[in-house]
Short mmCIF file of C-alpha atoms in Angstrom, two decimals:
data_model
loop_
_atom_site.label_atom_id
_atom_site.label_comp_id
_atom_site.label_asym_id
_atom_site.label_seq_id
_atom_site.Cartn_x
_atom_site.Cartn_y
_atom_site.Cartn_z
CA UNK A 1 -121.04 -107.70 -132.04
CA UNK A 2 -124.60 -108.52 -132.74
CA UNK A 3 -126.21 -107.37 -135.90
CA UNK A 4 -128.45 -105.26 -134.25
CA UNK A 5 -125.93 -103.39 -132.85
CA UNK A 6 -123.88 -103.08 -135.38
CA UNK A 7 -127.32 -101.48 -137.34
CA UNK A 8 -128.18 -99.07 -134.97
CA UNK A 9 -124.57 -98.06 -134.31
CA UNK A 10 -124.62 -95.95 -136.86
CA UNK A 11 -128.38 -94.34 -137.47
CA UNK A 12 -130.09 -93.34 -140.37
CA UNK A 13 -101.97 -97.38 -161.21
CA UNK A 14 -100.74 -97.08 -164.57
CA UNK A 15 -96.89 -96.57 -165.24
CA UNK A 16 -98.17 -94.03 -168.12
CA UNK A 17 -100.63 -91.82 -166.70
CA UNK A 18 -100.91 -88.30 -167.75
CA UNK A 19 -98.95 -85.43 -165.33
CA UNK A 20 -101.41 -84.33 -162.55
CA UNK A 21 -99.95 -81.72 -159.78
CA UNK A 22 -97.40 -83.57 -156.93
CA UNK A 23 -99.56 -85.86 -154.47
CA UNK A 24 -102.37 -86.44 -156.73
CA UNK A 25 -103.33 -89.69 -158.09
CA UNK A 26 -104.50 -89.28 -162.18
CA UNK A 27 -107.54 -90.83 -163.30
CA UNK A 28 -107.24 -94.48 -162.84
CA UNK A 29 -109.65 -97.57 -162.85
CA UNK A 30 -109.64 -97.44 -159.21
CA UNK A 31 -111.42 -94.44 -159.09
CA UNK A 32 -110.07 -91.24 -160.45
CA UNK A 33 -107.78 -88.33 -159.43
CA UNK A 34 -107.05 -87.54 -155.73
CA UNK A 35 -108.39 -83.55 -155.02
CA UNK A 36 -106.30 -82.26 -151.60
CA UNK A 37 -108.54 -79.23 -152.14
CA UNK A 38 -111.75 -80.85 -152.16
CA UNK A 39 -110.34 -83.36 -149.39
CA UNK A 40 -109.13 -79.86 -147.38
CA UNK A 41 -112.20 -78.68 -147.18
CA UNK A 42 -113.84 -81.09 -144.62
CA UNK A 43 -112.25 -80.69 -140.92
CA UNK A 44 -113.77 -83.31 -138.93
CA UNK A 45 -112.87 -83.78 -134.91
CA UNK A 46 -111.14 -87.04 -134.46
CA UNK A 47 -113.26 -89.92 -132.53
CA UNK A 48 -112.01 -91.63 -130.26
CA UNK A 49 -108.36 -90.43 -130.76
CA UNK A 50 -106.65 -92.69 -127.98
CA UNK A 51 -107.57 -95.60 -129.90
CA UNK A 52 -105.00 -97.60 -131.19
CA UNK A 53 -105.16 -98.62 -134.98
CA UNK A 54 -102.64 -100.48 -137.42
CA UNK A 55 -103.51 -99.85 -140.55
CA UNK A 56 -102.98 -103.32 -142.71
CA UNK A 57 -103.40 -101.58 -146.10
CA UNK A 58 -101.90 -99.18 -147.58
CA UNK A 59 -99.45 -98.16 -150.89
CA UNK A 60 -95.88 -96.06 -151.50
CA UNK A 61 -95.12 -95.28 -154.96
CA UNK A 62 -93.45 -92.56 -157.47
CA UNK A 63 -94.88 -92.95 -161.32
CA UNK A 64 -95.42 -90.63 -164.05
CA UNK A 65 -97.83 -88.16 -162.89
CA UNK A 66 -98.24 -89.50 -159.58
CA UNK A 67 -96.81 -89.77 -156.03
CA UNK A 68 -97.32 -91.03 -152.52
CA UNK A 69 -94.25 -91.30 -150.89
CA UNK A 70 -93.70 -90.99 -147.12
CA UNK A 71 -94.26 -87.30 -146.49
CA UNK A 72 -97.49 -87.74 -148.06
CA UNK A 73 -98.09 -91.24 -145.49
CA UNK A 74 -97.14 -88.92 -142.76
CA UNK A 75 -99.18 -85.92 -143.50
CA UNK A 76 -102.12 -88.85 -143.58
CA UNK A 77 -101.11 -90.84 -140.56
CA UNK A 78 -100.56 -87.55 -138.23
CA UNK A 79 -103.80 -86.60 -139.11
CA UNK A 80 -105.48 -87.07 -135.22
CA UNK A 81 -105.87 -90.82 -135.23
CA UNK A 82 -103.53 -92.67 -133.43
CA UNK A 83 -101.66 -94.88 -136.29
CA UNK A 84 -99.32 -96.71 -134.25
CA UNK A 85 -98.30 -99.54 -137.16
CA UNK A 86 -98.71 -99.95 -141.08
CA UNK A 87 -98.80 -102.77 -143.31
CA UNK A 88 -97.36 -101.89 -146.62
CA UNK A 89 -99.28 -104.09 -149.80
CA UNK A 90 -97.17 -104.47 -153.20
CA UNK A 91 -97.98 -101.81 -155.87
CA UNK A 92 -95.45 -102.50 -158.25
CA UNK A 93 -93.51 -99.89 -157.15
CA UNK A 94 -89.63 -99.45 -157.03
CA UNK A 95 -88.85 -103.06 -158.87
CA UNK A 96 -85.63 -103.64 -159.80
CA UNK A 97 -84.77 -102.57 -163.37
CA UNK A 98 -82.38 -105.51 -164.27
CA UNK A 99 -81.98 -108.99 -163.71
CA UNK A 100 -84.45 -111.80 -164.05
CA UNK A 101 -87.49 -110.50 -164.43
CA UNK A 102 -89.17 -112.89 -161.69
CA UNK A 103 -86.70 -111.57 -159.54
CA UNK A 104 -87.66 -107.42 -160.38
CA UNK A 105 -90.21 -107.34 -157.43
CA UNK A 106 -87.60 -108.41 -154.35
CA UNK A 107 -86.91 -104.34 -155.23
CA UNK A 108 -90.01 -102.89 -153.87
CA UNK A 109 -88.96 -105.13 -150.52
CA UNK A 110 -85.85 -104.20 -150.53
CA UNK A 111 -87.07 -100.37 -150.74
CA UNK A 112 -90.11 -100.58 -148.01
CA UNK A 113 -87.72 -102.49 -145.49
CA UNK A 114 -85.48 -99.19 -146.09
CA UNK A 115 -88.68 -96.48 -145.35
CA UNK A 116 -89.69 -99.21 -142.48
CA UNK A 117 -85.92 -98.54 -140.85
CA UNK A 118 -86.23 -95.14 -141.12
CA UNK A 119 -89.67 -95.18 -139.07
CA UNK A 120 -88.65 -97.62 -136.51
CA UNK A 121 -85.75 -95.24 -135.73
CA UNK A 122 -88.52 -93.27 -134.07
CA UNK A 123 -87.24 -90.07 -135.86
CA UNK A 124 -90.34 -89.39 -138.55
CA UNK A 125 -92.81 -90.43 -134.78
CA UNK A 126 -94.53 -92.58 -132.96
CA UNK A 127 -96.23 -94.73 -136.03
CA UNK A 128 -94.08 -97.77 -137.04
CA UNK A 129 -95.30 -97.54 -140.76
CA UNK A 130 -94.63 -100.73 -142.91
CA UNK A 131 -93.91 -102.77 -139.88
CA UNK A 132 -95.54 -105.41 -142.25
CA UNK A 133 -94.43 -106.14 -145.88
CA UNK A 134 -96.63 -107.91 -148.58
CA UNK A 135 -94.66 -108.08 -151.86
CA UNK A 136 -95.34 -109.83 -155.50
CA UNK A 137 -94.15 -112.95 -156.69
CA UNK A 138 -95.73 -114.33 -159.59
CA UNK A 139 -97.15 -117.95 -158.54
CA UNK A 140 -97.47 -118.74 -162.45
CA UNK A 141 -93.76 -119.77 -162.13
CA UNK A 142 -95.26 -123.13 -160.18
CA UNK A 143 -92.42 -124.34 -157.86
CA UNK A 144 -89.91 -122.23 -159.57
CA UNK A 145 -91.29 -119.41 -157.44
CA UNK A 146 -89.57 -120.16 -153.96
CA UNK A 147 -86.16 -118.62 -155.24
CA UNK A 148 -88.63 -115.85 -155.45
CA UNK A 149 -90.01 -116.13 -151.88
CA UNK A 150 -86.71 -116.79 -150.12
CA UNK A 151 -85.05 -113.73 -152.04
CA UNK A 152 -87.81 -111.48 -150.26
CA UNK A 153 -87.65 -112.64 -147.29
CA UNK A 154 -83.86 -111.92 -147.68
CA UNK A 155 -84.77 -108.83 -148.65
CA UNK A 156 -87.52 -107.87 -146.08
CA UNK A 157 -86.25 -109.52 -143.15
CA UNK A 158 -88.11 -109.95 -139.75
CA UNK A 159 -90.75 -107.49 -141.61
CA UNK A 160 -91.75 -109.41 -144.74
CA UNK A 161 -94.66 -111.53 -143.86
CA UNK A 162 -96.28 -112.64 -147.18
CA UNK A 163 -97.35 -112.03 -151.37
CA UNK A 164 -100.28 -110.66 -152.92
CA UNK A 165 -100.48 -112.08 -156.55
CA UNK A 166 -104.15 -110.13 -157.76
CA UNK A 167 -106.47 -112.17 -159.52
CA UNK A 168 -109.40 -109.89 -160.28
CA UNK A 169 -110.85 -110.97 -163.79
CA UNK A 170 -114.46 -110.35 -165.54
CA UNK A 171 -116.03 -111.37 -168.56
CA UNK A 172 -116.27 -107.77 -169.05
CA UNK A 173 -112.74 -106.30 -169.98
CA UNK A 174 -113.96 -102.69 -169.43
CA UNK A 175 -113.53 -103.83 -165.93
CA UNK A 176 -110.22 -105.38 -166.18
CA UNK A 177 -106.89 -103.58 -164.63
CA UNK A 178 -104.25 -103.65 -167.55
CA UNK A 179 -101.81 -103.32 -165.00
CA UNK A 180 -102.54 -106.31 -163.86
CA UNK A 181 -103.62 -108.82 -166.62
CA UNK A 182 -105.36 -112.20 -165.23
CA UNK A 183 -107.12 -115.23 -166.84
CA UNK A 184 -110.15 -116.78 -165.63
CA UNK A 185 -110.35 -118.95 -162.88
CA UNK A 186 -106.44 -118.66 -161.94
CA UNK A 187 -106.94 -119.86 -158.37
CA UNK A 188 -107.97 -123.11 -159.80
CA UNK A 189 -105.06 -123.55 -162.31
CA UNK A 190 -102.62 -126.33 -161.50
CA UNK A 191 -99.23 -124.48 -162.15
CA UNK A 192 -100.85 -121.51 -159.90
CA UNK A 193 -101.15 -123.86 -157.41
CA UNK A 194 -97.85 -125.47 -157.36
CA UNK A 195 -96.59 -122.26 -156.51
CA UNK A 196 -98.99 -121.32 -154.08
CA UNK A 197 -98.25 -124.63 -151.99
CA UNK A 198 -94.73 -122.76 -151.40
CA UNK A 199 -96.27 -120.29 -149.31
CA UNK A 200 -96.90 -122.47 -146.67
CA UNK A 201 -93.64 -124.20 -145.71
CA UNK A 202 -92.15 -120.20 -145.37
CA UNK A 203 -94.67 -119.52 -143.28
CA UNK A 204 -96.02 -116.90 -145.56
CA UNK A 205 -99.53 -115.47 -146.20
CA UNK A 206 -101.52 -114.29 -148.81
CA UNK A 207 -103.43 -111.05 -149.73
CA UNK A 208 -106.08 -112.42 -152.53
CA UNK A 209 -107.50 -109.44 -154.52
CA UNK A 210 -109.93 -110.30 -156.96
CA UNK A 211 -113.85 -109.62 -157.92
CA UNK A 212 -117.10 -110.79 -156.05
CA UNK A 213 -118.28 -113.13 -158.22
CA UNK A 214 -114.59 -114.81 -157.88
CA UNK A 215 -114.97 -115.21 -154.10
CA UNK A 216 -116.19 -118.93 -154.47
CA UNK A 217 -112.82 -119.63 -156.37
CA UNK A 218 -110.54 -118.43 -153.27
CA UNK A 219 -112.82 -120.56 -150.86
CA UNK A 220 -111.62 -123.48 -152.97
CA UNK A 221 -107.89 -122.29 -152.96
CA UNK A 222 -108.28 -121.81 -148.94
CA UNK A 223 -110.30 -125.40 -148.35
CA UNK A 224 -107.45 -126.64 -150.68
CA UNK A 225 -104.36 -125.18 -148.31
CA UNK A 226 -105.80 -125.11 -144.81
CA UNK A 227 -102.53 -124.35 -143.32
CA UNK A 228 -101.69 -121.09 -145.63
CA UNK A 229 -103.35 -118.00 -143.65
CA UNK A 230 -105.08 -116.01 -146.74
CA UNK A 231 -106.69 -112.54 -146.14
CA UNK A 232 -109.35 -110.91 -148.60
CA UNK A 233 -108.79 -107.41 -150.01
CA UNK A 234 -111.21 -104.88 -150.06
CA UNK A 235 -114.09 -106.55 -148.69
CA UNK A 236 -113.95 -108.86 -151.41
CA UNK A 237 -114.87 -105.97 -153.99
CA UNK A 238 -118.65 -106.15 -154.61
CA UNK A 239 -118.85 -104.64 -158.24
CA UNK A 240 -120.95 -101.93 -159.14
CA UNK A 241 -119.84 -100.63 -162.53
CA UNK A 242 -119.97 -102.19 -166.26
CA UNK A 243 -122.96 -104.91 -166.31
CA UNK A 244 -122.93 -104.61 -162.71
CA UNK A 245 -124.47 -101.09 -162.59
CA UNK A 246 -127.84 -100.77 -161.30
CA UNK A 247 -127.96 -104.19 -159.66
CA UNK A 248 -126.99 -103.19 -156.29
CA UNK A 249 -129.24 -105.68 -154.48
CA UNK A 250 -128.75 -108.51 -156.79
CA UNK A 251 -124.61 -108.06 -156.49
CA UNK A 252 -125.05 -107.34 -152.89
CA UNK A 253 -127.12 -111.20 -152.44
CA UNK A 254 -124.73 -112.98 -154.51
CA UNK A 255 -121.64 -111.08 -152.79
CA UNK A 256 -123.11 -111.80 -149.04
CA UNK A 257 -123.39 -115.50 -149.92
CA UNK A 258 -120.19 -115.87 -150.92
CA UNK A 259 -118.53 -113.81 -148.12
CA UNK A 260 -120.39 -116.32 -145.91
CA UNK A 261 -119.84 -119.16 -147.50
CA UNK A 262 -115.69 -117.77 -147.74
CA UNK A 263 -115.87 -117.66 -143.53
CA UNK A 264 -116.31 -121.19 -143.26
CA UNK A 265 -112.66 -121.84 -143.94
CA UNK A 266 -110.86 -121.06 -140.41
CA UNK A 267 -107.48 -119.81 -142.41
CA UNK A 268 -109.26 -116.88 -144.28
CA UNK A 269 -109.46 -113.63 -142.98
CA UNK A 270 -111.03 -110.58 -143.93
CA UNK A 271 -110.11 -106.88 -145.17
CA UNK A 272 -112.89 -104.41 -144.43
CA UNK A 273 -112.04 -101.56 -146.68
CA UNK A 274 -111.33 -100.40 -150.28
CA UNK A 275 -114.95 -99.36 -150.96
CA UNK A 276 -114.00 -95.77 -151.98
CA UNK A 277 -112.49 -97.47 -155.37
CA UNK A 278 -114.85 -96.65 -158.41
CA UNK A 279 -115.05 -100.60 -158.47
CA UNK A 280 -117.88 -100.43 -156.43
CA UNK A 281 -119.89 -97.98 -157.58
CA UNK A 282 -120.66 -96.09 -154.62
CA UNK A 283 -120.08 -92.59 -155.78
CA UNK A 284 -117.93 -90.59 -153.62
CA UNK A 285 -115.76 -89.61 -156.04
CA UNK A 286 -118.57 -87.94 -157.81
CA UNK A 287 -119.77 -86.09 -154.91
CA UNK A 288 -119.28 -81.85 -155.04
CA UNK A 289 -118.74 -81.67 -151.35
CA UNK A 290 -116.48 -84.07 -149.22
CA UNK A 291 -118.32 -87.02 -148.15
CA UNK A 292 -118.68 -86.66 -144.00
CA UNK A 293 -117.59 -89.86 -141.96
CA UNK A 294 -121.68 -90.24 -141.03
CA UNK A 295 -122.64 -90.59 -144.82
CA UNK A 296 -119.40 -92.60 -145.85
CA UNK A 297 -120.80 -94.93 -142.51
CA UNK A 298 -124.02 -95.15 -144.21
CA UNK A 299 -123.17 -96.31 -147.17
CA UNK A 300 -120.32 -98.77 -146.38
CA UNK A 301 -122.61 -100.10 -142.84
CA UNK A 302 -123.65 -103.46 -144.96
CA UNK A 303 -121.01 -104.27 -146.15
CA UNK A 304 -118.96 -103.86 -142.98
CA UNK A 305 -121.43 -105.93 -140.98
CA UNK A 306 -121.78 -108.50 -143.05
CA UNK A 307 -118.26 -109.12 -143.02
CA UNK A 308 -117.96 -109.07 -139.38
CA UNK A 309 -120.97 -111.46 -138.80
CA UNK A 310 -119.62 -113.94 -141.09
CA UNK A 311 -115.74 -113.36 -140.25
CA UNK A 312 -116.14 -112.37 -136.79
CA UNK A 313 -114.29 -109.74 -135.19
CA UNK A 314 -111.00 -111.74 -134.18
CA UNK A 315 -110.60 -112.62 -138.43
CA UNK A 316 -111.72 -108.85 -139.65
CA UNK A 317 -109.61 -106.10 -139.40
CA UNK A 318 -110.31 -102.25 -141.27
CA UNK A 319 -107.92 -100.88 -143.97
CA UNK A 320 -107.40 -97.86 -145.57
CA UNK A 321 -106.27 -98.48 -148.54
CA UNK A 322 -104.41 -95.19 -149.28
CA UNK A 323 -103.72 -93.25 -151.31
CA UNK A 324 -106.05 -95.65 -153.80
CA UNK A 325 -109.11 -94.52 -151.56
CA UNK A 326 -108.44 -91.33 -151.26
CA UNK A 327 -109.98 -90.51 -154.43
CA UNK A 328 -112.78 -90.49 -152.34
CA UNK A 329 -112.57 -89.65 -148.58
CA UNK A 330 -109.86 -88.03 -146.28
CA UNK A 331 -107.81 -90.13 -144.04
CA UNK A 332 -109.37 -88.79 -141.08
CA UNK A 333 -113.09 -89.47 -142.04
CA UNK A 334 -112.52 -92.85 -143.08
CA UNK A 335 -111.23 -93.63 -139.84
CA UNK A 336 -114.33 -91.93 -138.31
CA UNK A 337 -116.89 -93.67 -140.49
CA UNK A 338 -114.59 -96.77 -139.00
CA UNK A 339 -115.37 -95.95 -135.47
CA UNK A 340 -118.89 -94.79 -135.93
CA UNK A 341 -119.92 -98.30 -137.57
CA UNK A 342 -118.75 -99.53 -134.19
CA UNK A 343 -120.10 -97.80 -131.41
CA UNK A 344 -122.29 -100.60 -130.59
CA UNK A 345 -119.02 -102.92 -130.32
CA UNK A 346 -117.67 -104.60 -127.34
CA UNK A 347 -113.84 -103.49 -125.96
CA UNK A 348 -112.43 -106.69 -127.61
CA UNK A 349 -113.98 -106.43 -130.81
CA UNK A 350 -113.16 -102.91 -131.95
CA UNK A 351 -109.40 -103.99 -130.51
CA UNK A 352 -109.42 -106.57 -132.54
CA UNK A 353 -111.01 -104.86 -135.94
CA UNK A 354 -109.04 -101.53 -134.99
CA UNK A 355 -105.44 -103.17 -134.17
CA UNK A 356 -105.72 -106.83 -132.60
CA UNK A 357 -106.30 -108.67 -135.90
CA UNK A 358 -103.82 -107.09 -138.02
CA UNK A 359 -101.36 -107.52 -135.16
CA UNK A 360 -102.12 -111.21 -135.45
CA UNK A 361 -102.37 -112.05 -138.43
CA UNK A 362 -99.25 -110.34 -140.16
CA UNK A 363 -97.26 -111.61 -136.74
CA UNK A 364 -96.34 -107.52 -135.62
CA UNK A 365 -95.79 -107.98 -132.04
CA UNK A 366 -92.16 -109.30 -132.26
CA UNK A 367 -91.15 -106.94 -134.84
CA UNK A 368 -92.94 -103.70 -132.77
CA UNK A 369 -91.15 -105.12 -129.72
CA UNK A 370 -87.54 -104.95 -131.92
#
């Protein structure tokens, strides 16, 4: 998709947290508490409905004050759009409670590749949610960790494709996730890497998740380990709180560069999503009234073209990011805003950033075939 196109396409989780009602998320770093009566109150009709879409992003969990289990992905996946596969990401949710505590993660496996039975039955519909599995294993444990890997892929089967071990570190610690505590420049540290070399011969992936001005690290990692497939989260997440507030432009320069620079490496691909997190700075959240799909469309359109210039269409692929997002938007009008940033896109390319990427890169086909 050219960028004029894609321009004018458009126009103009804490274990601790307080109790909030059932299905709400409490206020978190990611961007606050989840209101189904402010989401309920925007209707929007559903574009493009026959369209397929796999979702590549998306959470299950049950903590203290907070729940998204798979009523709730239901209730979001039924909404009009036609969902026809998920990718479940690691949350730290449902670990193991004994044992070696490298070894508490294989749990959440071992718990999606349950919900994913349940959905490939065909009973719960059409979508085959979690049809993908991304689960933790801490790469700090150098080559230590392919116990680790092998006991997931034990656990996850034909599904479990891959680890996401998040990175995301600033000088700033206001900015930091407690839940997940990081040093500096772990994507260059040697005992990281010894672990992340084991990815490869399992023919496993991984989801990176980290901060913009850490996006030149990754390219390193991914120049380092051509033959491990590595996909960004969240559009890399361009920050726009802390020190970062009020510098739009000046994050948005830096952030584009290294996006760019990131899509030289043929193994990296690209998650266009996760902009509704407070991360970013974008506001949503904050709004009185429900954002509409042509205003969330507006404000994400950069971003989203950017990525797709640089990445292409055949290495990009839209996520939801749910329930973390929906802090800020409804299911259904992020998948509008998703479809109205492409109008001006050929056949193949919204396939691909709808379905056809996703498909490919988390190797669905055989397992949605099964």
């Amino acid at each position: 998709m050219k960028r004029r196109e894609f321009i004018t396409a458009v126009g103009g989780a804490a274990a601790a947290w307080p109790l909030t009602a059932r299905g709400q998320l409490p206020t978190s770093a990611s961007g606050g508490a989840v209101r189904q009566e402010w989401l309920d109150r925007r209707k929007e009709p559903i574009l493009e409905p026959a369209l397929p879409i796999v979702d590549p992003h998306h959470h299950l969990w049950i903590r203290p004050g907070s729940r998204y289990m798979v009523d709730d992905l239901l209730a979001d996946t039924n909404s009009g759009h036609n969902i026809v596969a998920t990718v479940y990401v690691q949350a730290r949710s449902m670990y193991r409670d004994s044992g070696p505590v490298e070894m508490r993660p294989v749990g959440e496996t071992e718990f999606v590749n349950g919900v994913a039975a349940m959905f490939a039955s065909g009973v719960l519909g059409k979508t085959r949610a979690c049809s993908g599995i991304v689960g933790q294993a801490d790469l700090m444990l150098g080559s230590r960790v392919e116990p680790v890997l092998n006991a997931h892929l034990r656990a996850g089967g034909d599904r479990f494709r891959g680890i996401r071990h998040i990175t995301s570190w600033d000088a700033d610690a206001s900015i930091n996730n407690p839940d997940y505590p990081s040093p500096p420049r772990l994507l260059g540290d040697k005992t990281f890497r010894e672990g992340f070399a084991r990815l490869g011969p399992l023919g496993l992936s991984f989801d990176a998740q980290l901060y913009h001005p850490q996006i030149s690290e990754l390219a390193n990692l991914a120049g380092s380990f051509p033959e491990v497939k590595v996909v960004l989260n969240h559009t890399g997440v361009p920050l726009g709180i802390g020190p970062y507030r009020g510098q739009r432009n000046e994050v948005f320069s830096r952030w584009a560069a290294s996006i760019k620079a990131l899509a030289a490496h043929p193994n990296v691909y690209v998650k266009i999503g996760g902009l509704g997190m407070r991360y970013n700075g974008l506001g949503f959240n904050e709004q009185t009234e429900l954002p509409s799909s042509e205003m969330v469309a507006a404000a994400c359109r950069p971003y989203v073209e950017t990525c797709v210039e640089a990445f292409g269409a055949s290495r990009s692929m839209f996520e939801s990011n749910f329930p973390v997002d929906k802090v800020s938007y409804s299911y259904q009008v992020f998948w509008n805003a998703c479809k109205l940033m492409t109008k001006g896109a050929s056949s193949t390319e919204k396939a691909d950033l709808f379905a056809g990427t996703a498909m490919r890169f988390y190797r669905l086909n055989r397992v949605l075939r099964g």
